[in-house]
CSV table of C-alpha atoms and ligand atoms in Angstrom, one decimal:
chain,number,residue,atom,x,y,z
A,1,UNK,CA,-7.5,-164.4,-24.5
A,2,UNK,CA,-8.3,-161.5,-26.3
A,3,UNK,CA,-7.7,-158.4,-24.2
A,4,UNK,CA,-10.9,-155.4,-23.7
A,5,UNK,CA,-8.7,-151.7,-23.9
A,6,UNK,CA,-9.9,-148.9,-22.1
A,7,UNK,CA,-9.1,-145.8,-22.6
A,8,UNK,CA,-9.9,-143.1,-20.2
A,9,UNK,CA,-10.5,-146.1,-17.9
A,10,UNK,CA,-9.1,-144.2,-14.4
A,11,UNK,CA,-12.2,-141.6,-14.7
A,12,UNK,CA,-15.7,-141.5,-13.6
A,13,UNK,CA,-17.4,-143.3,-15.9
A,14,UNK,CA,-14.8,-145.7,-16.7
A,15,UNK,CA,-13.6,-147.0,-13.5
A,16,UNK,CA,-17.2,-148.0,-12.4
A,17,UNK,CA,-17.9,-149.8,-15.7
A,18,UNK,CA,-14.7,-151.7,-15.5
A,19,UNK,CA,-15.3,-152.8,-12.3
A,20,UNK,CA,-18.9,-153.7,-13.7
A,21,UNK,CA,-17.3,-155.3,-16.6
A,22,UNK,CA,-14.8,-157.3,-14.9
A,23,UNK,CA,-17.5,-159.0,-12.9
A,24,UNK,CA,-19.8,-159.6,-15.8
A,25,UNK,CA,-16.7,-161.1,-18.7
A,26,UNK,CA,-13.3,-160.7,-16.7
A,27,UNK,CA,-12.7,-164.4,-16.6
A,28,UNK,CA,-12.5,-164.6,-20.4
A,29,UNK,CA,-10.8,-161.2,-21.6
A,30,UNK,CA,-7.9,-159.2,-20.3
A,31,UNK,CA,-8.6,-155.5,-19.1
A,32,UNK,CA,-6.0,-153.2,-20.1
A,33,UNK,CA,-6.5,-149.6,-19.1
A,34,UNK,CA,-5.0,-146.9,-20.8
A,35,UNK,CA,-5.5,-143.1,-19.1
A,36,UNK,CA,-2.8,-140.0,-19.5
A,37,UNK,CA,-4.5,-139.1,-16.2
A,38,UNK,CA,-5.4,-135.2,-17.1
A,39,UNK,CA,-8.6,-135.8,-15.1
A,40,UNK,CA,-8.3,-138.4,-13.0
A,41,UNK,CA,-5.5,-139.9,-10.3
A,42,UNK,CA,-3.3,-142.6,-10.6
A,43,UNK,CA,-5.0,-143.7,-6.9
A,44,UNK,CA,-8.0,-144.8,-8.7
A,45,UNK,CA,-6.0,-147.8,-9.8
A,46,UNK,CA,-5.8,-148.8,-6.5
A,47,UNK,CA,-9.4,-148.4,-5.5
A,48,UNK,CA,-10.6,-150.6,-9.0
A,49,UNK,CA,-7.8,-153.9,-7.8
A,50,UNK,CA,-9.5,-153.3,-4.0
A,51,UNK,CA,-13.2,-154.3,-5.6
A,52,UNK,CA,-12.0,-156.6,-8.5
A,53,UNK,CA,-9.5,-158.3,-6.3
A,54,UNK,CA,-6.8,-158.5,-9.3
A,55,UNK,CA,-4.5,-155.8,-10.5
A,56,UNK,CA,-5.4,-154.4,-14.3
A,57,UNK,CA,-2.5,-153.6,-16.6
A,58,UNK,CA,-2.5,-149.5,-16.6
A,59,UNK,CA,-0.7,-147.6,-19.0
A,60,UNK,CA,-0.1,-143.7,-18.7
A,61,UNK,CA,-0.4,-142.8,-21.9
A,62,UNK,CA,-2.1,-140.0,-24.4
A,63,UNK,CA,-3.9,-141.0,-27.2
A,64,UNK,CA,-2.9,-137.5,-28.7
A,65,UNK,CA,0.8,-139.9,-28.9
A,66,UNK,CA,0.6,-142.1,-31.7
A,67,UNK,CA,3.7,-144.2,-30.9
A,68,UNK,CA,3.5,-144.7,-27.6
A,69,UNK,CA,-0.3,-145.9,-28.4
A,70,UNK,CA,1.0,-148.4,-30.9
A,71,UNK,CA,3.4,-149.8,-28.5
A,72,UNK,CA,0.7,-150.7,-26.0
A,73,UNK,CA,-0.9,-152.6,-29.3
A,74,UNK,CA,2.4,-154.4,-30.5
A,75,UNK,CA,2.9,-155.6,-26.4
A,76,UNK,CA,0.0,-157.7,-26.4
A,77,UNK,CA,-0.4,-158.9,-30.3
A,78,UNK,CA,1.5,-161.9,-29.8
A,79,UNK,CA,-0.3,-163.1,-26.5
A,80,UNK,CA,-3.6,-161.2,-25.7
A,81,UNK,CA,-4.4,-159.1,-28.6
A,82,UNK,CA,-6.8,-156.0,-28.4
A,83,UNK,CA,-9.6,-157.1,-29.8
A,84,UNK,CA,-12.3,-154.4,-28.2
A,85,UNK,CA,-11.6,-151.1,-27.5
A,86,UNK,CA,-14.0,-148.8,-24.9
A,87,UNK,CA,-13.1,-145.3,-25.7
A,88,UNK,CA,-14.2,-142.7,-23.0
A,89,UNK,CA,-11.1,-140.6,-23.0
A,90,UNK,CA,-12.0,-137.0,-23.9
A,91,UNK,CA,-11.8,-133.7,-22.5
A,92,UNK,CA,-15.5,-132.5,-21.6
A,93,UNK,CA,-15.6,-129.2,-19.9
A,94,UNK,CA,-18.2,-127.2,-22.2
A,95,UNK,CA,-16.5,-124.4,-20.6
A,96,UNK,CA,-13.5,-125.0,-21.4
A,97,UNK,CA,-14.7,-126.1,-24.8
A,98,UNK,CA,-16.0,-122.7,-25.8
A,99,UNK,CA,-12.4,-121.0,-24.6
A,100,UNK,CA,-10.1,-123.2,-25.9
A,101,UNK,CA,-11.9,-125.5,-29.1
A,102,UNK,CA,-8.5,-126.3,-30.8
A,103,UNK,CA,-7.7,-128.0,-27.2
A,104,UNK,CA,-10.7,-130.2,-27.5
A,105,UNK,CA,-10.5,-130.7,-31.7
A,106,UNK,CA,-6.7,-131.9,-30.9
A,107,UNK,CA,-7.7,-134.0,-27.9
A,108,UNK,CA,-10.6,-135.6,-28.7
A,109,UNK,CA,-11.2,-135.9,-32.4
A,110,UNK,CA,-7.4,-136.3,-33.3
A,111,UNK,CA,-6.8,-138.4,-30.0
A,112,UNK,CA,-9.4,-141.0,-31.6
A,113,UNK,CA,-8.1,-140.5,-35.1
A,114,UNK,CA,-4.8,-142.0,-33.6
A,115,UNK,CA,-6.8,-145.0,-31.8
A,116,UNK,CA,-8.3,-145.8,-34.8
A,117,UNK,CA,-5.2,-146.0,-37.0
A,118,UNK,CA,-3.9,-148.1,-34.2
A,119,UNK,CA,-7.1,-150.4,-33.8
A,120,UNK,CA,-7.0,-150.6,-38.1
A,121,UNK,CA,-3.4,-151.4,-37.9
A,122,UNK,CA,-3.5,-154.2,-35.5
A,123,UNK,CA,-6.8,-155.2,-37.1
A,124,UNK,CA,-9.3,-154.5,-33.8
A,125,UNK,CA,-12.6,-153.8,-35.4
A,126,UNK,CA,-14.7,-153.9,-32.0
A,127,UNK,CA,-15.2,-149.9,-31.2
A,128,UNK,CA,-17.4,-148.8,-28.1
A,129,UNK,CA,-17.6,-145.0,-28.0
A,130,UNK,CA,-18.8,-142.4,-25.5
A,131,UNK,CA,-21.0,-140.3,-27.3
A,132,UNK,CA,-23.2,-137.4,-25.5
A,133,UNK,CA,-26.8,-136.3,-25.6
A,134,UNK,CA,-25.1,-133.1,-26.3
A,135,UNK,CA,-25.2,-133.5,-29.9
A,136,UNK,CA,-28.3,-133.0,-30.0
A,137,UNK,CA,-30.8,-129.9,-30.2
A,138,UNK,CA,-32.8,-129.5,-27.0
A,139,UNK,CA,-35.7,-131.3,-26.3
A,140,UNK,CA,-38.3,-134.1,-24.7
A,141,UNK,CA,-38.1,-137.5,-25.5
A,142,UNK,CA,-35.4,-137.4,-28.4
A,143,UNK,CA,-34.6,-140.1,-30.1
A,144,UNK,CA,-31.9,-141.0,-31.9
A,145,UNK,CA,-33.1,-140.3,-35.4
A,146,UNK,CA,-33.0,-136.4,-34.3
A,147,UNK,CA,-30.7,-134.4,-35.9
A,148,UNK,CA,-26.9,-133.6,-34.7
A,149,UNK,CA,-27.0,-129.6,-33.6
A,150,UNK,CA,-24.7,-129.4,-30.8
A,151,UNK,CA,-24.3,-126.1,-29.4
A,152,UNK,CA,-20.3,-126.1,-28.4
A,153,UNK,CA,-17.4,-127.1,-29.5
A,154,UNK,CA,-17.4,-130.1,-26.9
A,155,UNK,CA,-20.9,-131.3,-28.4
A,156,UNK,CA,-19.3,-130.7,-32.2
A,157,UNK,CA,-16.3,-133.0,-31.3
A,158,UNK,CA,-18.1,-136.1,-30.4
A,159,UNK,CA,-20.3,-135.0,-33.8
A,160,UNK,CA,-17.0,-135.2,-35.9
A,161,UNK,CA,-16.3,-138.8,-34.3
A,162,UNK,CA,-19.4,-140.3,-35.1
A,163,UNK,CA,-19.0,-139.4,-38.5
A,164,UNK,CA,-15.7,-140.7,-38.7
A,165,UNK,CA,-17.6,-143.9,-37.3
A,166,UNK,CA,-20.1,-144.4,-39.2
A,167,UNK,CA,-18.0,-144.1,-42.3
A,168,UNK,CA,-15.4,-146.4,-40.9
A,169,UNK,CA,-17.8,-148.8,-40.2
A,170,UNK,CA,-18.8,-148.7,-44.0
A,171,UNK,CA,-15.6,-150.9,-44.6
A,172,UNK,CA,-16.5,-153.3,-42.4
A,173,UNK,CA,-16.4,-154.0,-38.4
A,174,UNK,CA,-18.5,-153.4,-35.1
A,175,UNK,CA,-19.2,-150.0,-34.1
A,176,UNK,CA,-21.6,-149.1,-31.5
A,177,UNK,CA,-22.2,-145.5,-30.2
A,178,UNK,CA,-23.7,-144.7,-26.7
A,179,UNK,CA,-25.2,-141.2,-26.5
A,180,UNK,CA,-25.4,-140.4,-22.3
A,181,UNK,CA,-27.6,-138.4,-20.8
A,182,UNK,CA,-26.6,-136.9,-17.5
A,183,UNK,CA,-25.1,-139.8,-15.7
A,184,UNK,CA,-24.7,-139.3,-11.8
A,185,UNK,CA,-24.3,-140.8,-8.6
A,186,UNK,CA,-21.2,-143.9,-7.4
A,187,UNK,CA,-20.7,-146.9,-6.5
A,188,UNK,CA,-23.0,-148.8,-3.3
A,189,UNK,CA,-19.9,-148.9,-1.4
A,190,UNK,CA,-18.8,-145.3,-2.0
A,191,UNK,CA,-15.5,-146.0,-3.3
A,192,UNK,CA,-16.0,-145.0,-6.5
A,193,UNK,CA,-17.5,-141.4,-8.0
A,194,UNK,CA,-17.1,-138.3,-9.4
A,195,UNK,CA,-14.4,-136.3,-8.0
A,196,UNK,CA,-13.9,-133.1,-10.3
A,197,UNK,CA,-11.1,-130.5,-9.2
A,198,UNK,CA,-13.8,-127.8,-9.6
A,199,UNK,CA,-17.5,-128.8,-9.7
A,200,UNK,CA,-19.1,-127.4,-12.5
A,201,UNK,CA,-22.0,-129.8,-13.1
A,202,UNK,CA,-25.2,-130.0,-10.6
A,203,UNK,CA,-24.8,-133.1,-9.0
A,204,UNK,CA,-20.7,-132.3,-8.1
A,205,UNK,CA,-21.9,-128.9,-6.6
A,206,UNK,CA,-24.8,-130.3,-4.9
A,207,UNK,CA,-22.3,-132.7,-3.0
A,208,UNK,CA,-20.0,-129.9,-2.2
A,209,UNK,CA,-23.1,-128.1,-0.5
A,210,UNK,CA,-24.2,-131.6,1.0
A,211,UNK,CA,-20.9,-131.7,3.1
A,212,UNK,CA,-20.8,-128.2,3.8
A,213,UNK,CA,-17.6,-127.3,1.6
A,214,UNK,CA,-19.7,-124.5,-0.4
A,215,UNK,CA,-22.5,-122.3,1.0
A,216,UNK,CA,-25.4,-122.9,-0.7
A,217,UNK,CA,-26.2,-124.0,-4.7
A,218,UNK,CA,-26.5,-121.4,-7.3
A,219,UNK,CA,-29.6,-122.2,-9.4
A,220,UNK,CA,-28.9,-121.0,-13.0
A,221,UNK,CA,-32.3,-119.5,-13.9
A,222,UNK,CA,-36.0,-120.1,-13.3
A,223,UNK,CA,-37.9,-119.1,-15.8
A,224,UNK,CA,-37.7,-121.4,-18.5
A,225,UNK,CA,-40.6,-123.3,-19.9
A,226,UNK,CA,-40.7,-126.0,-17.5
A,227,UNK,CA,-43.2,-126.8,-14.3
A,228,UNK,CA,-41.0,-125.2,-11.8
A,229,UNK,CA,-39.1,-122.5,-14.3
A,230,UNK,CA,-36.0,-124.8,-13.5
A,231,UNK,CA,-34.0,-126.5,-16.0
A,232,UNK,CA,-34.7,-130.8,-16.6
A,233,UNK,CA,-32.5,-133.4,-17.4
A,234,UNK,CA,-32.2,-136.9,-18.1
A,235,UNK,CA,-30.1,-138.1,-15.0
A,236,UNK,CA,-29.0,-141.5,-15.1
A,237,UNK,CA,-27.3,-143.8,-12.2
A,238,UNK,CA,-23.8,-144.4,-13.0
A,239,UNK,CA,-24.4,-148.1,-12.5
A,240,UNK,CA,-27.2,-148.5,-14.7
A,241,UNK,CA,-24.8,-146.9,-17.5
A,242,UNK,CA,-21.7,-149.2,-16.9
A,243,UNK,CA,-24.3,-152.1,-16.9
A,244,UNK,CA,-25.5,-150.5,-20.1
A,245,UNK,CA,-21.5,-150.7,-21.5
A,246,UNK,CA,-21.3,-154.3,-20.6
A,247,UNK,CA,-24.9,-154.8,-22.5
A,248,UNK,CA,-23.4,-152.7,-25.3
A,249,UNK,CA,-19.7,-155.0,-25.1
A,250,UNK,CA,-21.5,-158.3,-25.0
A,251,UNK,CA,-23.5,-157.5,-28.1
A,252,UNK,CA,-20.3,-156.5,-30.1
A,253,UNK,CA,-18.4,-159.9,-28.9
A,254,UNK,CA,-21.7,-161.9,-30.1
A,255,UNK,CA,-21.6,-160.2,-33.8
A,256,UNK,CA,-17.5,-160.6,-33.7
A,257,UNK,CA,-17.9,-164.0,-33.2
A,258,UNK,CA,-20.2,-164.2,-36.2
A,259,UNK,CA,-18.2,-161.8,-38.1
A,260,UNK,CA,-21.3,-159.8,-38.6
A,261,UNK,CA,-20.8,-156.1,-39.6
A,262,UNK,CA,-22.3,-154.0,-37.2
A,263,UNK,CA,-23.3,-150.4,-36.2
A,264,UNK,CA,-25.5,-148.4,-34.4
A,265,UNK,CA,-26.1,-145.8,-31.8
A,266,UNK,CA,-28.2,-145.6,-28.7
A,267,UNK,CA,-29.7,-143.0,-26.4
A,268,UNK,CA,-28.4,-144.2,-22.5
A,269,UNK,CA,-30.9,-142.2,-20.3
A,270,UNK,CA,-33.9,-143.1,-18.3
A,271,UNK,CA,-36.6,-141.3,-20.5
A,272,UNK,CA,-37.3,-139.0,-17.2
A,273,UNK,CA,-36.9,-135.3,-16.3
A,274,UNK,CA,-36.4,-133.9,-13.5
A,275,UNK,CA,-35.5,-129.9,-12.9
A,276,UNK,CA,-32.9,-128.8,-10.7
A,277,UNK,CA,-35.6,-128.2,-7.8
A,278,UNK,CA,-36.8,-131.5,-8.2
A,279,UNK,CA,-33.1,-132.8,-7.4
A,280,UNK,CA,-33.1,-130.1,-4.4
A,281,UNK,CA,-35.8,-131.5,-3.0
A,282,UNK,CA,-35.4,-135.0,-3.2
A,283,UNK,CA,-31.6,-134.5,-1.8
A,284,UNK,CA,-32.6,-132.4,1.0
A,285,UNK,CA,-34.4,-135.6,2.3
A,286,UNK,CA,-30.9,-136.5,3.4
A,287,UNK,CA,-29.2,-133.2,4.5
A,288,UNK,CA,-30.6,-129.8,3.6
A,289,UNK,CA,-29.0,-128.2,0.5
A,290,UNK,CA,-29.7,-124.2,0.4
A,291,UNK,CA,-29.7,-122.8,-2.6
A,292,UNK,CA,-30.0,-118.9,-4.6
A,293,UNK,CA,-31.6,-118.4,-8.0
A,294,UNK,CA,-29.2,-116.4,-9.9
A,295,UNK,CA,-28.8,-115.6,-13.7
A,296,UNK,CA,-29.0,-118.7,-16.7
A,297,UNK,CA,-25.7,-119.9,-17.5
A,298,UNK,CA,-24.5,-119.3,-21.4
A,299,UNK,CA,-25.6,-121.8,-23.5
A,300,UNK,CA,-28.0,-123.6,-20.8
A,301,UNK,CA,-31.1,-125.7,-22.4
A,302,UNK,CA,-35.0,-125.5,-20.6
A,303,UNK,CA,-34.8,-129.3,-21.2
A,304,UNK,CA,-33.4,-132.8,-22.2
A,305,UNK,CA,-34.5,-136.3,-22.3
A,306,UNK,CA,-34.1,-139.5,-23.7
A,307,UNK,CA,-36.4,-141.3,-25.5
A,308,UNK,CA,-34.8,-144.7,-24.7
A,309,UNK,CA,-37.1,-147.2,-26.5
A,310,UNK,CA,-34.9,-147.9,-29.2
A,311,UNK,CA,-32.2,-149.1,-26.5
A,312,UNK,CA,-34.8,-151.3,-24.9
A,313,UNK,CA,-35.9,-152.9,-28.3
A,314,UNK,CA,-32.8,-153.2,-29.6
A,315,UNK,CA,-30.2,-154.0,-26.9
A,316,UNK,CA,-32.9,-154.7,-24.1
A,317,UNK,CA,-31.3,-152.8,-22.1
A,318,UNK,CA,-33.2,-150.2,-19.4
A,319,UNK,CA,-32.2,-147.8,-16.7
A,320,UNK,CA,-33.5,-149.5,-13.3
A,321,UNK,CA,-32.6,-147.0,-10.6
A,322,UNK,CA,-34.2,-143.9,-9.9
A,323,UNK,CA,-33.9,-140.5,-8.6
A,324,UNK,CA,-33.8,-141.6,-4.4
A,325,UNK,CA,-30.5,-144.1,-5.5
A,326,UNK,CA,-28.9,-141.5,-7.5
A,327,UNK,CA,-29.1,-139.1,-4.4
A,328,UNK,CA,-28.3,-141.6,-1.8
A,329,UNK,CA,-25.3,-142.8,-3.5
A,330,UNK,CA,-24.3,-139.4,-4.4
A,331,UNK,CA,-24.3,-138.2,-0.8
A,332,UNK,CA,-23.4,-141.8,0.6
A,333,UNK,CA,-20.0,-140.9,-1.7
A,334,UNK,CA,-19.3,-137.7,-0.9
A,335,UNK,CA,-19.4,-138.4,3.1
A,336,UNK,CA,-17.0,-141.2,2.6
A,337,UNK,CA,-14.4,-138.8,1.1
A,338,UNK,CA,-14.4,-136.2,3.7
B,401,LIG,P1,-13.7,-137.9,-16.6
B,401,LIG,O1,-12.6,-136.7,-17.2
B,401,LIG,O2,-13.9,-138.5,-15.4
B,401,LIG,O3,-12.8,-139.6,-17.8
B,401,LIG,C1,-12.2,-139.3,-19.0
B,401,LIG,C2,-10.5,-139.9,-18.5
B,401,LIG,O4,-9.9,-139.9,-19.8
B,401,LIG,C3,-10.1,-138.7,-17.8
B,401,LIG,O5,-9.5,-140.1,-16.7
B,401,LIG,C4,-8.7,-138.6,-18.5
B,401,LIG,O6,-7.3,-138.4,-17.8
B,401,LIG,C5,-8.4,-139.4,-19.8
B,401,LIG,N1,-8.2,-138.7,-20.6
B,401,LIG,C6,-8.6,-137.4,-21.6
B,401,LIG,N2,-7.9,-137.2,-22.3
B,401,LIG,C7,-7.3,-138.5,-22.6
B,401,LIG,C8,-6.1,-138.2,-23.6
B,401,LIG,N3,-5.6,-137.6,-24.6
B,401,LIG,N4,-5.3,-139.3,-23.5
B,401,LIG,C9,-5.6,-140.8,-22.4
B,401,LIG,N5,-6.7,-140.2,-21.9
B,401,LIG,C10,-7.4,-138.8,-21.4
B,401,LIG,O7,-15.1,-137.8,-18.0
B,401,LIG,P2,-16.2,-139.1,-17.6
B,401,LIG,O8,-17.4,-138.7,-16.8
B,401,LIG,O9,-15.6,-140.9,-17.3
B,401,LIG,O10,-16.4,-139.1,-19.2
B,401,LIG,C11,-16.2,-140.2,-20.2
B,401,LIG,C12,-16.6,-140.1,-21.2
B,401,LIG,O11,-17.9,-140.1,-21.4
B,401,LIG,C13,-16.3,-139.0,-22.1
B,401,LIG,O12,-15.7,-139.5,-23.2
B,401,LIG,C14,-17.4,-138.0,-22.0
B,401,LIG,O13,-17.2,-137.2,-23.1
B,401,LIG,C15,-18.2,-138.8,-22.4
B,401,LIG,N6,-19.7,-138.4,-21.2
B,401,LIG,C16,-19.6,-138.1,-20.6
B,401,LIG,C17,-20.7,-137.2,-19.5
B,401,LIG,C18,-21.1,-136.9,-18.0
B,401,LIG,O14,-21.6,-135.9,-18.0
B,401,LIG,N7,-19.8,-137.4,-17.4
B,401,LIG,C19,-21.9,-137.3,-20.5
B,401,LIG,C20,-21.8,-137.7,-21.8
B,401,LIG,C21,-20.6,-138.5,-22.3
B,402,LIG,N1,-27.1,-126.1,-12.9
B,402,LIG,C1,-27.5,-125.6,-11.7
B,402,LIG,N2,-26.3,-125.0,-10.9
B,402,LIG,C2,-25.4,-125.5,-11.1
B,402,LIG,C3,-24.8,-126.5,-12.1
B,402,LIG,C4,-25.8,-127.2,-12.9
B,402,LIG,O1,-28.5,-124.9,-11.7
B,402,LIG,O2,-24.6,-125.4,-10.4
B,402,LIG,C5,-28.5,-126.8,-13.2
B,402,LIG,C6,-27.9,-126.1,-15.1
B,402,LIG,O3,-28.6,-124.8,-15.3
B,402,LIG,C7,-28.9,-127.3,-16.0
B,402,LIG,C8,-28.8,-128.8,-14.9
B,402,LIG,O4,-28.4,-128.1,-13.7
B,402,LIG,O5,-30.7,-127.1,-16.5
B,402,LIG,C9,-27.9,-130.2,-15.2
B,402,LIG,O6,-26.4,-129.3,-15.4
B,402,LIG,P1,-25.5,-130.1,-15.6
B,402,LIG,O7,-24.0,-128.9,-15.9
B,402,LIG,O8,-25.5,-130.8,-14.4
B,402,LIG,O9,-25.6,-130.7,-16.8
B,402,LIG,P2,-25.6,-130.4,-18.1
B,402,LIG,O10,-26.0,-129.0,-18.3
B,402,LIG,O11,-24.6,-130.4,-19.0
B,402,LIG,O12,-26.6,-131.0,-18.9
C-alpha cells in the first residue's frame, strides 16, 4: 500500500480534508499526518480517530527540519512508500507576515523547499499544494490566468512556491496548486472546525460574537465600491473545499498510474461574492450579531471573487453548499465547543 503524506494535517483544512480523504480512498492508501503543532493541537488527532475509526500515524515534525523530515520518508520507504504529498503546512496570518516577513519566508518557502527535496530524494513526484487567492490582485470573477499580484509577504510566499512548483514540474511528475478563496464553516457533527487562538478572520470573529465571548463585530469600512459599501469575498464551505482535495488527489492518482506528467492550478471558490453585511444578515437569522462600522483594515481590498469555470471544466468539481449552510455549520460548531 502506498502512502499519502499530509503536512499540516492537524490544522483546520488539513484535518477536515483527511476525514473526507479517508472516507473516499482510505481503504487503498495509508494516510500519514505531519504537523509541528504551531497552530493546532494534538487533540485533533483523537477527533479524527473518533470520526474515521482508525488512528493514523502522526509525526510531530517541523518541515524546516530536513533531517527529521527525511526520517519520515525513510521509515516508510520499504513498506508503504510515500508517493503522494498534500502540503497544507504553512503560517497564514497576513498581519503577522507583514510584521515578520523572514519568519514567513523561512517557514513557508524554506519548509516547502525541504519537503520537495525529500520528495525528490525518495522519488515521490505527486504533489498537491495549498495556494491561495491572495496571489491575485483584487477583482471579480478572477480567473487563473490573472497575473500574480500579492499584497503581503504571506501571499508572496505562495507565489514563490507556485513558481518553484512550475519549474520543478518541467522535469516531470505531477503537481497541482489549489488557490483557495475564503474557507469557512465546519463539519456537520460540529467536531472539526476553525479554532484560532485569536480570531482575525470574519467567521471566527462572528462565532465569538454569536456565543457572547465578544460584544460585537467591527465591520472594517463601509465605503467600498460594493452594493452596501462593505468588502466582498468568495466564501466556500470547508466540506466543499475538502471534497475538492479528494477530486484533485484522484486526478493525480489517475495521472500517476498512467505515468503522465501533469501540472495545473485551479481556483477553489464558488464564484459568488458576499459582503460583510450579507454575512451578518444571514448569521443573524440564527443568532443576533451586533456590529459597528469602523475604519478599513490596512491592506484590505474591496472585492475578491473566483471564476470557478476552469475547475469545473477540467476537474469536474463545483462547490455545492451555500451561505445558509456555511453559517449554520459555523454556529453549530462554535456552540458545541462552549
Ligand atoms: P492552519 O493553521 O489551521 O493549519 C496549518 C497547519 O500547519 C497547522 O496545524 C500548523 O501547526 C501546521 N504547520 C505550520 N507550519 C508548519 C511547519 N513548519 N511544520 C509543520 N507543520 C506546520 O491553517 P489552514 O487554514 O488549515 O490552512 C492550510 C493551508 O491552506 C495553508 O497552507 C494556508 O496558507 C492555506 N490557505 C488557507 C486559507 C484560509 O483562509 N484558511 C486560505 C487560502 C489558503
Ligand atoms: N472583516 C471585518 N471584520 C472582521 C474581520 C473581517 O469586517 O473582524 C471583513 C474584512 O474587511 C473582509 C472580510 O471581512 O472584507 C473577510 O475578511 P477575512 O479576514 O475573513 O478574509 P480575507 O480578508 O483574508 O479575505
